[in-house]
XYZ file of C-alpha atoms in Angstrom:
694
model
C 78.819 73.394 94.426
C 75.355 74.813 94.822
C 75.217 75.278 91.080
C 76.403 71.725 90.556
C 73.833 70.507 93.016
C 71.149 72.445 91.189
C 72.236 70.966 87.864
C 72.291 67.498 89.370
C 68.871 68.000 90.836
C 67.601 69.158 87.467
C 69.078 66.123 85.748
C 67.452 63.803 88.261
C 64.103 65.373 87.610
C 64.672 64.980 83.887
C 65.555 61.271 84.294
C 62.509 60.689 86.388
C 60.362 62.374 83.802
C 61.759 60.222 81.038
C 61.301 57.102 83.121
C 57.757 57.983 83.887
C 57.088 58.589 80.216
C 58.618 55.251 79.294
C 56.536 53.506 81.912
C 53.389 55.188 80.648
C 54.222 54.219 77.022
C 54.847 50.652 78.075
C 51.537 50.595 79.917
C 49.730 51.908 76.807
C 51.456 49.402 74.502
C 50.747 46.591 76.918
C 47.104 47.536 77.143
C 46.844 47.714 73.343
C 48.576 44.331 72.954
C 46.290 42.828 75.572
C 43.268 44.209 73.718
C 44.521 42.841 70.388
C 45.360 39.495 71.938
C 41.900 39.328 73.359
C 40.447 40.088 69.925
C 42.597 37.348 68.372
C 41.506 34.885 70.990
C 37.887 35.821 70.406
C 38.350 35.521 66.616
C 40.110 32.188 67.091
C 37.326 30.999 69.309
C 34.773 32.152 66.755
C 36.730 30.456 63.977
C 36.979 27.266 66.006
C 33.258 27.472 66.677
C 32.508 27.960 62.993
C 34.861 25.092 62.066
C 33.172 22.864 64.637
C 29.735 23.788 63.329
C 30.904 23.252 59.735
C 32.332 19.828 60.511
C 29.131 18.855 62.240
C 26.877 20.079 59.430
C 28.917 18.781 56.499
C 27.904 15.564 54.695
C 31.554 14.674 54.438
C 33.741 13.760 57.340
C 36.858 15.884 57.884
C 40.263 15.084 59.313
C 43.522 16.950 60.056
C 46.929 15.365 60.736
C 49.930 17.492 61.741
C 52.959 15.322 61.023
C 55.327 17.661 62.988
C 53.386 17.644 66.199
C 51.593 14.312 65.736
C 48.275 15.967 66.501
C 45.213 14.561 64.716
C 41.648 15.639 64.405
C 38.615 13.604 63.226
C 35.211 15.170 62.903
C 32.162 13.445 64.307
C 30.851 12.958 60.777
C 34.140 11.296 59.867
C 33.772 8.820 62.699
C 30.136 8.153 61.845
C 30.856 7.494 58.171
C 33.809 5.273 59.026
C 31.746 3.432 61.624
C 34.540 3.455 64.180
C 35.372 5.264 67.482
C 38.566 7.147 66.802
C 40.679 9.110 69.242
C 42.445 12.278 68.218
C 45.926 10.732 68.159
C 48.170 9.143 65.503
C 47.103 5.638 66.539
C 43.693 6.364 65.095
C 45.250 6.470 61.637
C 46.304 2.835 61.945
C 42.814 1.983 63.219
C 41.386 3.723 60.130
C 43.522 1.623 57.804
C 42.745 -1.626 59.640
C 38.990 -1.497 58.905
C 39.599 -1.163 55.151
C 38.959 -4.402 53.246
C 42.352 -6.144 52.870
C 42.376 -6.088 49.076
C 41.633 -2.360 49.016
C 43.999 -1.728 51.984
C 46.977 -2.903 49.960
C 45.993 -0.621 47.113
C 45.497 2.338 49.521
C 48.888 1.821 51.227
C 50.655 1.655 47.876
C 48.910 4.824 46.731
C 49.859 6.637 49.961
C 53.502 5.616 49.606
C 53.637 6.892 46.035
C 51.913 10.110 47.148
C 54.434 10.768 49.963
C 57.434 10.085 47.697
C 56.164 12.368 44.936
C 57.416 15.746 46.021
C 55.061 17.640 43.738
C 51.662 16.005 44.281
C 49.358 17.839 46.651
C 46.057 15.976 46.176
C 45.150 12.273 46.367
C 41.759 10.619 45.786
C 41.085 7.132 47.094
C 38.071 4.824 46.752
C 37.929 1.768 48.971
C 35.630 -0.532 50.865
C 35.281 -0.862 54.637
C 33.441 -3.342 56.800
C 30.808 -1.322 58.622
C 29.306 -1.974 62.061
C 26.299 -3.526 60.284
C 28.744 -6.185 58.960
C 28.155 -4.962 55.412
C 30.703 -3.487 53.103
C 30.499 0.199 52.298
C 32.265 2.149 49.585
C 34.099 5.280 50.807
C 35.834 8.104 49.011
C 38.712 10.055 50.603
C 40.311 13.221 49.319
C 43.683 14.128 50.845
C 45.380 17.545 50.527
C 49.048 17.732 51.480
C 50.966 20.741 52.918
C 54.629 20.252 52.037
C 57.826 21.853 53.354
C 58.911 24.265 50.624
C 62.563 23.353 51.161
C 62.418 19.556 51.448
C 59.082 18.797 49.752
C 58.190 16.541 52.664
C 54.578 16.439 53.840
C 54.155 18.312 57.121
C 50.411 18.244 57.281
C 47.498 16.274 55.724
C 43.923 17.454 55.658
C 41.037 15.897 53.835
C 37.528 14.563 53.707
C 35.698 11.261 53.583
C 32.265 10.447 52.101
C 30.064 7.382 51.736
C 29.652 6.532 48.028
C 28.002 3.129 48.484
C 24.748 4.194 46.868
C 26.584 5.721 43.929
C 28.651 2.586 43.473
C 25.555 0.426 43.594
C 23.937 2.672 41.002
C 27.039 2.438 38.831
C 27.034 -1.353 39.106
C 23.323 -1.485 38.277
C 23.868 0.927 35.387
C 26.743 -1.136 33.994
C 24.705 -4.304 34.352
C 21.784 -2.649 32.616
C 24.082 -1.331 29.908
C 25.587 -4.794 29.468
C 22.141 -6.356 29.213
C 21.052 -3.659 26.769
C 24.105 -4.133 24.584
C 23.837 -7.907 24.800
C 20.231 -7.818 23.663
C 20.676 -5.228 20.926
C 23.889 -6.729 19.581
C 22.388 -10.220 19.489
C 19.073 -9.046 18.067
C 18.811 -9.399 14.263
C 16.939 -6.078 13.952
C 19.344 -3.122 13.653
C 18.835 -0.777 16.624
C 19.933 2.828 17.048
C 19.467 5.544 19.656
C 19.331 9.070 18.294
C 19.192 12.307 20.287
C 15.939 14.188 19.850
C 17.446 17.657 20.034
C 20.718 17.007 18.213
C 19.722 14.293 15.759
C 23.071 12.629 16.480
C 23.519 8.907 16.863
C 24.148 8.075 20.521
C 24.291 4.314 20.096
C 24.236 1.912 17.138
C 24.190 -1.876 17.223
C 26.581 -3.854 15.007
C 23.595 -4.856 12.861
C 22.837 -1.169 12.250
C 26.473 -0.532 11.273
C 26.335 -3.448 8.842
C 23.009 -2.323 7.357
C 24.243 1.231 6.781
C 27.593 0.040 5.462
C 29.900 1.776 7.974
C 32.715 0.514 10.156
C 32.555 -0.254 13.896
C 31.967 2.793 16.131
C 31.700 5.156 13.144
C 28.037 5.980 13.708
C 28.093 7.562 17.216
C 28.041 11.372 17.025
C 27.157 11.195 13.335
C 23.898 12.703 12.039
C 21.309 10.020 11.418
C 19.423 12.229 8.968
C 22.173 11.977 6.376
C 21.401 8.277 5.932
C 17.841 9.051 4.749
C 17.257 10.149 1.177
C 14.096 12.077 2.108
C 14.863 14.801 4.624
C 11.192 15.756 4.903
C 10.417 12.216 6.028
C 13.158 12.440 8.678
C 11.798 15.761 9.965
C 8.310 14.256 10.174
C 9.654 11.261 12.132
C 11.532 13.496 14.607
C 8.498 15.726 15.161
C 6.200 12.754 15.669
C 8.463 11.150 18.284
C 9.115 14.494 20.026
C 5.336 14.864 20.398
C 5.229 11.541 22.239
C 3.721 9.509 19.399
C 5.161 6.278 18.053
C 6.314 5.683 14.493
C 5.464 2.201 13.245
C 7.100 0.619 10.192
C 7.311 3.800 8.136
C 8.836 2.960 4.766
C 11.934 5.005 3.954
C 14.915 4.775 1.619
C 18.306 4.503 3.327
C 21.562 5.701 1.790
C 24.447 3.427 2.781
C 28.002 4.534 3.377
C 29.029 3.601 -0.175
C 26.207 5.640 -1.707
C 23.929 2.698 -2.492
C 20.275 2.926 -1.487
C 17.980 0.293 -0.069
C 14.310 0.209 0.955
C 13.663 -0.087 4.686
C 10.946 0.233 7.321
C 11.568 2.410 10.396
C 9.956 2.219 13.834
C 10.745 4.777 16.571
C 9.859 5.279 20.253
C 10.707 8.123 22.631
C 13.067 7.226 25.502
C 15.475 8.862 27.944
C 19.068 7.867 27.326
C 21.935 9.151 29.480
C 19.686 11.874 30.912
C 18.859 13.088 27.398
C 15.639 12.929 25.386
C 16.178 10.413 22.621
C 14.423 8.012 20.292
C 15.016 4.289 19.955
C 14.919 3.371 16.259
C 14.515 -0.085 14.745
C 15.388 -0.583 11.071
C 14.093 -3.365 8.854
C 15.686 -4.154 5.501
C 12.898 -4.480 2.924
C 15.126 -5.429 -0.020
C 14.106 -9.091 -0.122
C 10.465 -8.254 0.555
C 10.407 -5.663 -2.219
C 12.038 -8.134 -4.589
C 9.515 -10.798 -3.586
C 6.657 -8.332 -4.033
C 7.958 -7.396 -7.464
C 8.317 -11.060 -8.405
C 4.824 -11.825 -7.113
C 3.483 -8.869 -9.074
C 5.237 -10.176 -12.200
C 3.894 -13.661 -11.511
C 0.397 -12.320 -11.017
C 0.712 -10.364 -14.229
C 2.023 -13.459 -15.992
C -0.839 -15.477 -14.506
C -3.299 -12.897 -15.736
C -1.685 -13.071 -19.153
C -1.928 -16.866 -19.013
C -5.589 -16.641 -18.042
C -6.149 -14.183 -20.865
C -4.438 -16.570 -23.258
C -6.573 -19.435 -21.960
C -9.708 -17.358 -22.476
C -8.371 -16.265 -25.850
C -7.728 -19.897 -26.713
C -11.355 -20.730 -26.047
C -12.416 -17.820 -28.211
C -9.959 -18.784 -30.939
C -11.317 -22.306 -30.964
C -14.632 -21.015 -32.244
C -13.128 -18.291 -34.428
C -10.657 -20.700 -36.045
C -13.427 -23.172 -36.764
C -15.532 -20.460 -38.369
C -12.578 -19.085 -40.375
C -11.110 -22.372 -41.469
C -14.357 -23.715 -42.858
C -14.901 -20.930 -45.436
C -11.153 -20.895 -46.168
C -11.379 -24.601 -46.966
C -14.231 -23.858 -49.364
C -12.249 -21.011 -50.955
C -9.164 -23.170 -51.418
C -11.177 -26.077 -52.817
C -13.206 -24.003 -55.199
C -10.091 -22.173 -56.362
C -8.459 -25.546 -57.007
C -11.484 -26.678 -59.034
C -11.335 -23.517 -61.091
C -7.581 -23.826 -61.680
C -7.798 -27.496 -62.712
C -11.144 -27.465 -64.510
C -11.353 -24.182 -66.379
C -10.091 -24.120 -69.976
C -9.790 -20.341 -69.952
C -6.379 -19.002 -68.871
C -7.879 -15.834 -67.357
C -10.171 -17.837 -65.116
C -7.312 -20.101 -64.084
C -5.131 -17.070 -63.354
C -7.806 -15.438 -61.234
C -8.470 -18.711 -59.456
C -4.757 -18.990 -58.719
C -4.811 -15.507 -57.130
C -7.804 -16.496 -55.010
C -6.000 -19.692 -54.010
C -2.835 -17.831 -52.983
C -4.779 -15.272 -50.942
C -6.801 -17.966 -49.183
C -3.662 -20.011 -48.633
C -1.935 -17.008 -47.061
C -4.909 -16.466 -44.775
C -4.785 -20.097 -43.765
C -1.080 -19.829 -42.898
C -1.746 -16.731 -40.766
C -4.537 -18.520 -38.904
C -2.329 -21.576 -38.335
C 0.552 -19.440 -37.066
C -1.758 -17.571 -34.723
C -3.220 -20.827 -33.445
C 0.295 -22.186 -32.894
C 1.019 -19.265 -30.541
C -2.175 -19.772 -28.550
C -2.046 -23.570 -28.497
C -1.353 -25.303 -25.178
C -0.296 -28.897 -25.762
C 2.529 -31.282 -25.039
C 5.587 -30.840 -27.287
C 5.452 -32.956 -30.437
C 8.736 -33.627 -32.206
C 8.760 -34.048 -35.966
C 10.819 -32.813 -38.941
C 10.525 -29.044 -39.225
C 11.502 -26.684 -42.032
C 12.848 -23.556 -40.327
C 12.310 -21.275 -43.321
C 8.611 -22.230 -43.414
C 8.269 -21.221 -39.758
C 9.988 -17.891 -40.460
C 7.643 -17.199 -43.351
C 4.617 -18.085 -41.228
C 5.721 -15.725 -38.447
C 6.246 -12.890 -40.929
C 2.810 -13.523 -42.409
C 1.335 -13.254 -38.926
C 3.158 -10.000 -38.043
C 3.292 -8.508 -41.514
C 0.577 -5.915 -40.954
C 2.141 -4.630 -37.708
C 5.576 -4.420 -39.328
C 4.240 -2.444 -42.271
C 2.192 -0.016 -40.145
C 5.321 0.820 -38.110
C 7.138 1.771 -41.358
C 9.772 -0.878 -40.719
C 11.868 -2.023 -43.633
C 12.164 -5.811 -43.581
C 14.822 -7.850 -45.350
C 15.068 -11.634 -45.683
C 18.314 -13.565 -46.128
C 17.169 -17.197 -45.986
C 19.431 -20.021 -47.110
C 17.257 -22.284 -49.284
C 18.717 -25.650 -48.287
C 18.683 -25.679 -44.507
C 18.926 -28.979 -42.637
C 15.656 -30.273 -41.228
C 15.159 -29.719 -37.489
C 13.642 -32.334 -35.218
C 11.345 -30.219 -33.066
C 7.914 -28.999 -32.158
C 6.781 -26.611 -34.925
C 4.370 -24.749 -32.646
C 7.027 -24.072 -29.991
C 9.627 -23.014 -32.541
C 7.033 -20.754 -34.178
C 6.545 -19.124 -30.767
C 10.295 -18.484 -30.526
C 10.641 -16.902 -33.969
C 7.431 -14.881 -33.661
C 8.430 -13.591 -30.223
C 11.873 -12.492 -31.443
C 10.385 -10.689 -34.463
C 7.719 -9.086 -32.271
C 10.353 -7.891 -29.749
C 12.407 -6.378 -32.557
C 9.305 -4.639 -33.941
C 8.464 -3.192 -30.527
C 12.068 -2.016 -30.073
C 11.712 0.001 -33.292
C 8.415 1.608 -32.265
C 9.008 5.337 -31.784
C 12.675 4.933 -32.741
C 13.984 8.107 -34.342
C 16.725 6.397 -36.315
C 16.627 3.972 -39.192
C 13.938 1.282 -38.854
C 15.227 -1.931 -40.379
C 14.574 -5.564 -39.527
C 16.683 -8.355 -41.017
C 15.716 -12.025 -40.625
C 18.383 -14.489 -41.736
C 18.951 -18.240 -41.769
C 22.067 -20.269 -42.533
C 23.755 -23.560 -41.703
C 27.119 -24.959 -40.686
C 28.191 -28.219 -42.366
C 24.630 -29.492 -42.365
C 24.889 -30.138 -38.627
C 23.355 -26.971 -37.260
C 20.810 -24.438 -38.441
C 20.817 -20.773 -37.422
C 18.122 -18.088 -37.353
C 19.031 -14.436 -36.778
C 16.626 -11.559 -36.013
C 18.464 -8.210 -36.152
C 17.026 -4.730 -35.684
C 18.519 -1.255 -36.020
C 16.922 0.068 -32.827
C 18.416 1.262 -29.524
C 19.981 -2.109 -28.694
C 20.382 -3.807 -25.314
C 22.372 -1.858 -22.665
C 25.465 -3.839 -21.557
C 24.521 -3.625 -17.863
C 21.292 -5.609 -18.372
C 22.353 -7.932 -21.189
C 23.027 -10.733 -18.724
C 19.518 -10.378 -17.265
C 17.264 -10.189 -20.331
C 16.654 -13.954 -20.258
C 15.706 -13.974 -16.561
C 12.057 -14.826 -15.797
C 9.922 -11.722 -15.156
C 12.709 -9.289 -16.080
C 11.422 -6.678 -18.512
C 12.547 -3.301 -19.839
C 9.122 -2.401 -21.202
C 7.841 -0.956 -17.917
C 4.200 0.016 -18.244
C 4.102 -0.860 -21.950
C 2.745 -4.341 -21.323
C 5.911 -6.376 -20.848
C 5.658 -9.393 -18.545
C 9.285 -10.531 -18.668
C 8.397 -14.095 -19.692
C 8.842 -13.951 -23.488
C 12.622 -14.289 -23.788
C 12.752 -16.655 -20.825
C 10.205 -18.915 -22.546
C 12.140 -18.693 -25.826
C 15.358 -19.678 -24.066
C 13.694 -22.677 -22.416
C 12.204 -23.850 -25.710
C 15.474 -23.514 -27.624
C 17.489 -25.265 -24.908
C 14.910 -28.066 -24.688
C 15.598 -28.619 -28.405
C 19.325 -28.907 -27.685
C 20.028 -25.463 -29.057
C 21.324 -22.101 -27.923
C 19.857 -18.563 -27.839
C 21.983 -15.481 -27.276
C 22.052 -11.746 -27.998
C 24.677 -9.668 -29.790
C 25.074 -6.065 -30.930
C 23.930 -5.298 -34.450
C 26.719 -3.702 -36.506
C 25.828 -0.035 -36.818
C 23.522 -0.131 -33.793
C 20.690 -2.312 -32.573
C 20.233 -5.812 -31.185
C 20.636 -9.224 -32.808
C 19.175 -12.439 -31.388
C 20.566 -15.687 -32.774
C 18.912 -19.102 -32.459
C 21.144 -22.122 -32.992
C 19.486 -25.555 -33.409
C 20.938 -29.014 -34.111
C 19.910 -30.748 -37.334
C 17.650 -33.791 -37.091
C 19.225 -37.220 -37.377
C 16.974 -38.579 -40.108
C 17.409 -41.032 -42.943
C 17.677 -40.090 -46.578
C 14.191 -41.506 -47.165
C 12.631 -39.312 -44.508
C 14.645 -36.331 -45.734
C 13.253 -36.652 -49.264
C 10.365 -34.309 -50.010
C 6.910 -35.707 -50.592
C 6.408 -36.677 -54.229
C 3.272 -36.715 -56.326
C 3.233 -40.489 -55.957
C 2.721 -40.071 -52.214
C -0.544 -38.226 -52.927
C -1.838 -40.716 -55.577
C -4.867 -42.734 -54.454
C -6.071 -46.152 -55.619
C -8.799 -45.994 -58.198
C -12.506 -46.205 -57.476
C -12.550 -45.613 -53.719
C -15.850 -45.327 -51.909
C -15.469 -42.403 -49.530
C -17.856 -41.131 -46.839
C -17.490 -37.406 -46.034
C -18.921 -36.428 -42.610
C -19.212 -32.653 -42.105
C -21.954 -30.303 -40.966
C -20.617 -27.678 -43.385
C -22.204 -28.849 -46.617
C -20.103 -26.495 -48.744
C -16.864 -27.999 -47.423
C -18.025 -31.556 -47.949
C -19.401 -30.804 -51.403
C -16.199 -28.993 -52.423
C -14.065 -31.962 -51.389
C -16.478 -34.272 -53.208
C -16.164 -32.159 -56.329
C -12.374 -32.515 -56.103
C -12.392 -36.291 -55.593
C -15.173 -37.427 -57.947
C -13.379 -36.403 -61.182
C -10.617 -38.845 -60.166
C -13.119 -41.726 -60.307
C -14.016 -41.998 -56.610
C -17.531 -42.503 -55.313
C -18.263 -39.913 -52.624
C -21.148 -39.898 -50.159
C -21.915 -37.069 -47.691
C -23.280 -37.198 -44.115
C -24.248 -34.035 -42.195
C -23.166 -35.436 -38.775
C -22.014 -38.570 -36.982
C -25.519 -39.962 -36.497
C -26.250 -39.838 -40.241
C -22.829 -41.382 -40.918
C -23.566 -44.336 -38.601
C -26.816 -44.991 -40.387
C -25.043 -45.004 -43.764
C -22.262 -47.274 -42.451
C -24.833 -49.804 -41.296
C -26.366 -49.858 -44.789
C -23.252 -49.798 -46.999
C -19.503 -50.407 -46.904
C -16.920 -47.658 -47.408
C -13.195 -47.705 -48.023
C -12.455 -44.433 -46.208
C -14.260 -42.111 -43.797
C -13.258 -38.440 -43.712
C -14.962 -36.858 -40.682
C -15.015 -33.454 -39.038
C -14.458 -33.347 -35.271
C -16.925 -30.625 -34.263
C -20.482 -31.279 -35.404
C -23.973 -31.068 -33.953
C -26.028 -34.137 -32.922
C -23.049 -36.543 -32.931
C -19.514 -35.141 -33.281
C -16.283 -36.800 -34.296
C -15.355 -38.195 -30.843
C -18.910 -39.518 -30.492
C -18.676 -41.198 -33.897
C -15.330 -42.734 -32.893
C -16.828 -44.153 -29.695
C -19.804 -45.597 -31.608
C -17.525 -47.237 -34.197
C -15.432 -48.720 -31.394
C -18.573 -50.371 -30.001
C -20.378 -51.344 -33.183
C -17.914 -51.492 -36.116
C -14.287 -51.504 -34.861
C -12.963 -52.437 -38.326
C -13.580 -48.843 -39.452
C -11.279 -47.404 -36.746
C -8.283 -47.898 -39.049
C -10.064 -46.327 -42.025
C -11.164 -42.991 -40.569
C -9.403 -39.681 -41.162
C -10.352 -36.630 -39.124
C -10.274 -33.018 -40.287
C -10.749 -30.028 -37.992
C -10.406 -26.299 -37.837
C -10.329 -26.356 -34.010
C -7.387 -27.867 -32.142
C -7.619 -25.472 -29.181
C -10.804 -26.605 -27.472
C -10.237 -28.831 -24.465
C -12.777 -31.353 -25.790
C -10.849 -31.851 -29.031
C -7.452 -31.870 -27.279
C -8.624 -34.473 -24.773
C -9.863 -36.702 -27.600
C -6.650 -36.393 -29.626
C -4.558 -37.084 -26.528
C -6.534 -40.255 -25.762
C -6.728 -41.541 -29.359
C -3.721 -41.136 -31.678
C -5.826 -40.860 -34.835
C -4.734 -39.238 -38.113
C -5.797 -35.576 -38.271
C -5.314 -32.815 -40.823
C -6.138 -29.207 -40.003
C -8.447 -26.976 -41.973
C -8.073 -25.270 -44.289
C -6.492 -28.126 -46.234
C -5.388 -28.664 -49.801
C -6.448 -31.537 -51.954
C -2.929 -32.955 -51.904
C -3.079 -32.971 -48.090
C -6.243 -35.081 -48.202
C -4.881 -37.398 -50.880
C -1.622 -37.969 -49.010
C -3.383 -38.603 -45.687
C -5.849 -41.091 -47.247
C -3.025 -42.907 -49.067
C -1.040 -43.238 -45.819
C -4.153 -44.399 -43.958
C -4.938 -47.130 -46.499
C -1.321 -48.260 -46.554
C -1.192 -48.591 -42.767
C -4.571 -50.366 -42.731
C -3.365 -52.863 -45.340
C -0.210 -53.474 -43.317
C -2.228 -54.229 -40.184
C -4.362 -56.793 -42.064
C -1.221 -58.429 -43.432
C 0.110 -58.767 -39.885
C -3.174 -60.383 -38.853
C -6.397 -58.595 -38.115
C -9.874 -59.184 -36.785
C -11.590 -62.047 -38.649
C -14.931 -60.574 -37.755
C -14.340 -57.472 -39.865
C -17.227 -57.021 -42.318
C -16.208 -57.217 -45.961
C -15.318 -53.862 -47.495
C -13.872 -52.875 -50.785
C -10.117 -53.503 -50.731
C -8.606 -51.365 -53.473
C -5.356 -52.480 -54.953
C -2.467 -50.200 -54.020
C -0.279 -48.956 -56.856
C 3.200 -50.466 -57.126
């Protein structure tokens, strides 16, 4: 028993020891838990303090809504932004929604419903307007973050922020209004406008006018490089550097390359601006196509005017030169005629004939040259086309030969007569031959010029000028007759020659066109209608037309004694009495002392010229006005042209042939006799009335 008691006592001590140990362990654990709990509470307090400080210092208002417990939290900043006194309870949420503008409230409620039903969404952004305490509407932005139950997907907690975006919204509205005004102005403005980034060189904005000018579709220009639309990249680099340095570019002329590859001249102005927070340049483009065309046309017109002024000055010079040339040519022709008709020796007659032909050729050249320089109203009369062709070739013969051009003629001998102005038609033929000659200048191939004439059923006459030169390129063939269009560049072309030829031919009822020459070259064909004339007028002049009545008393008035004496030597062997006066004053004195059947007077003379003599006869002896024939080597001077325009008197040009004088005097006497038969002035002094041949 004692042993049992001892064992029991030992066990009790052991149990007590274990109990005491357990109690001590529990005390240690409890003290450690209490210490940790205290640390957690301190950390929580610190966290709450930091959260409170953060909510107070943040620009955005914060809120927290625990849907399980119903607890809510609104920061002071939240309440201040919202402009409402909110309690931390669920009722405050309804108060929050009530101050939202009704139109935006409906949108916000619908968005919240969709957000709650979408089990995956965790973030929602809302913008809405509220009526603030200042009775003005404010724009607010709310960002909501949802904590969802992982099993059901239902929202158990919502946290988020709120911020006042009124100023940003106002800026956006102002920016959109400004953008709308900018686009309205630029899109309505006729000047193409573009905005190009300074650093990138990319197009940031382009007006519809700019898209149209550059030949691209709508909205194709933005983000495209503007430099690729300029043909000169150095010019573009200079423009960019100038604007980047803060200097303006004003109407710099450039060449633009359109979307289809075509180029056009333009002027470019540029200013530095800030666009969408980026350094940029505003560019205005001006299409210079019409201006350049107008400038080119004005330049052509000025050149044509200068040419016209030169021709006018040349005409004045030619008036004197022609007078000086025609007078000795008249003497040469007359003296050659005297030698041919009066010399019994065949050698002398043969030599005289050669002199006559040379002088006659010179006279034709002078007349053709004067026809080109003459400025007068068109005069329609029967014209022999082949004679005009021959005259033009005589005029240009030296130039054709010096260019080593082979010339061939294919003229039909019996062409119908044309009713036209010989001077104008001479201009047409001469211009076509001259153009063909110039086309062959420097030509490496065969140099051949063929001038042809032919007819069709007697109703139309044709003249063809064909060369073997480079021809007319097909792409400009439709433009060669346009005024001021020329392919001669700096070689002296004015672009008026073919246009003038076309106008002359069409005014005669004809047609002028160009074709390719077989084998290479260009062919210009003139088509003219035949004159509607009677058989009598078609018949060539006969010798009877140049036969004068016998024993005429003729007064020759000319300051060139050789001319007058030569004509006297030609007329006196035919039985006529010839008297000579050196000028109009001497002629008047002779007319007062004696009667004459015919007066042959020069127009340009010293002391008293032909117009002065005509005026004196009109005052003192009007019966002689129907018996006076004028000769002149000067039809270009304005004085002579004015006289001939005012008085339709018979005129023959120097140098003349004897047959020309005979025929003109015969016609004059016939018309004078007809006027007396019809009834004339009874106060006419008696003059010798020669009997006309039957």
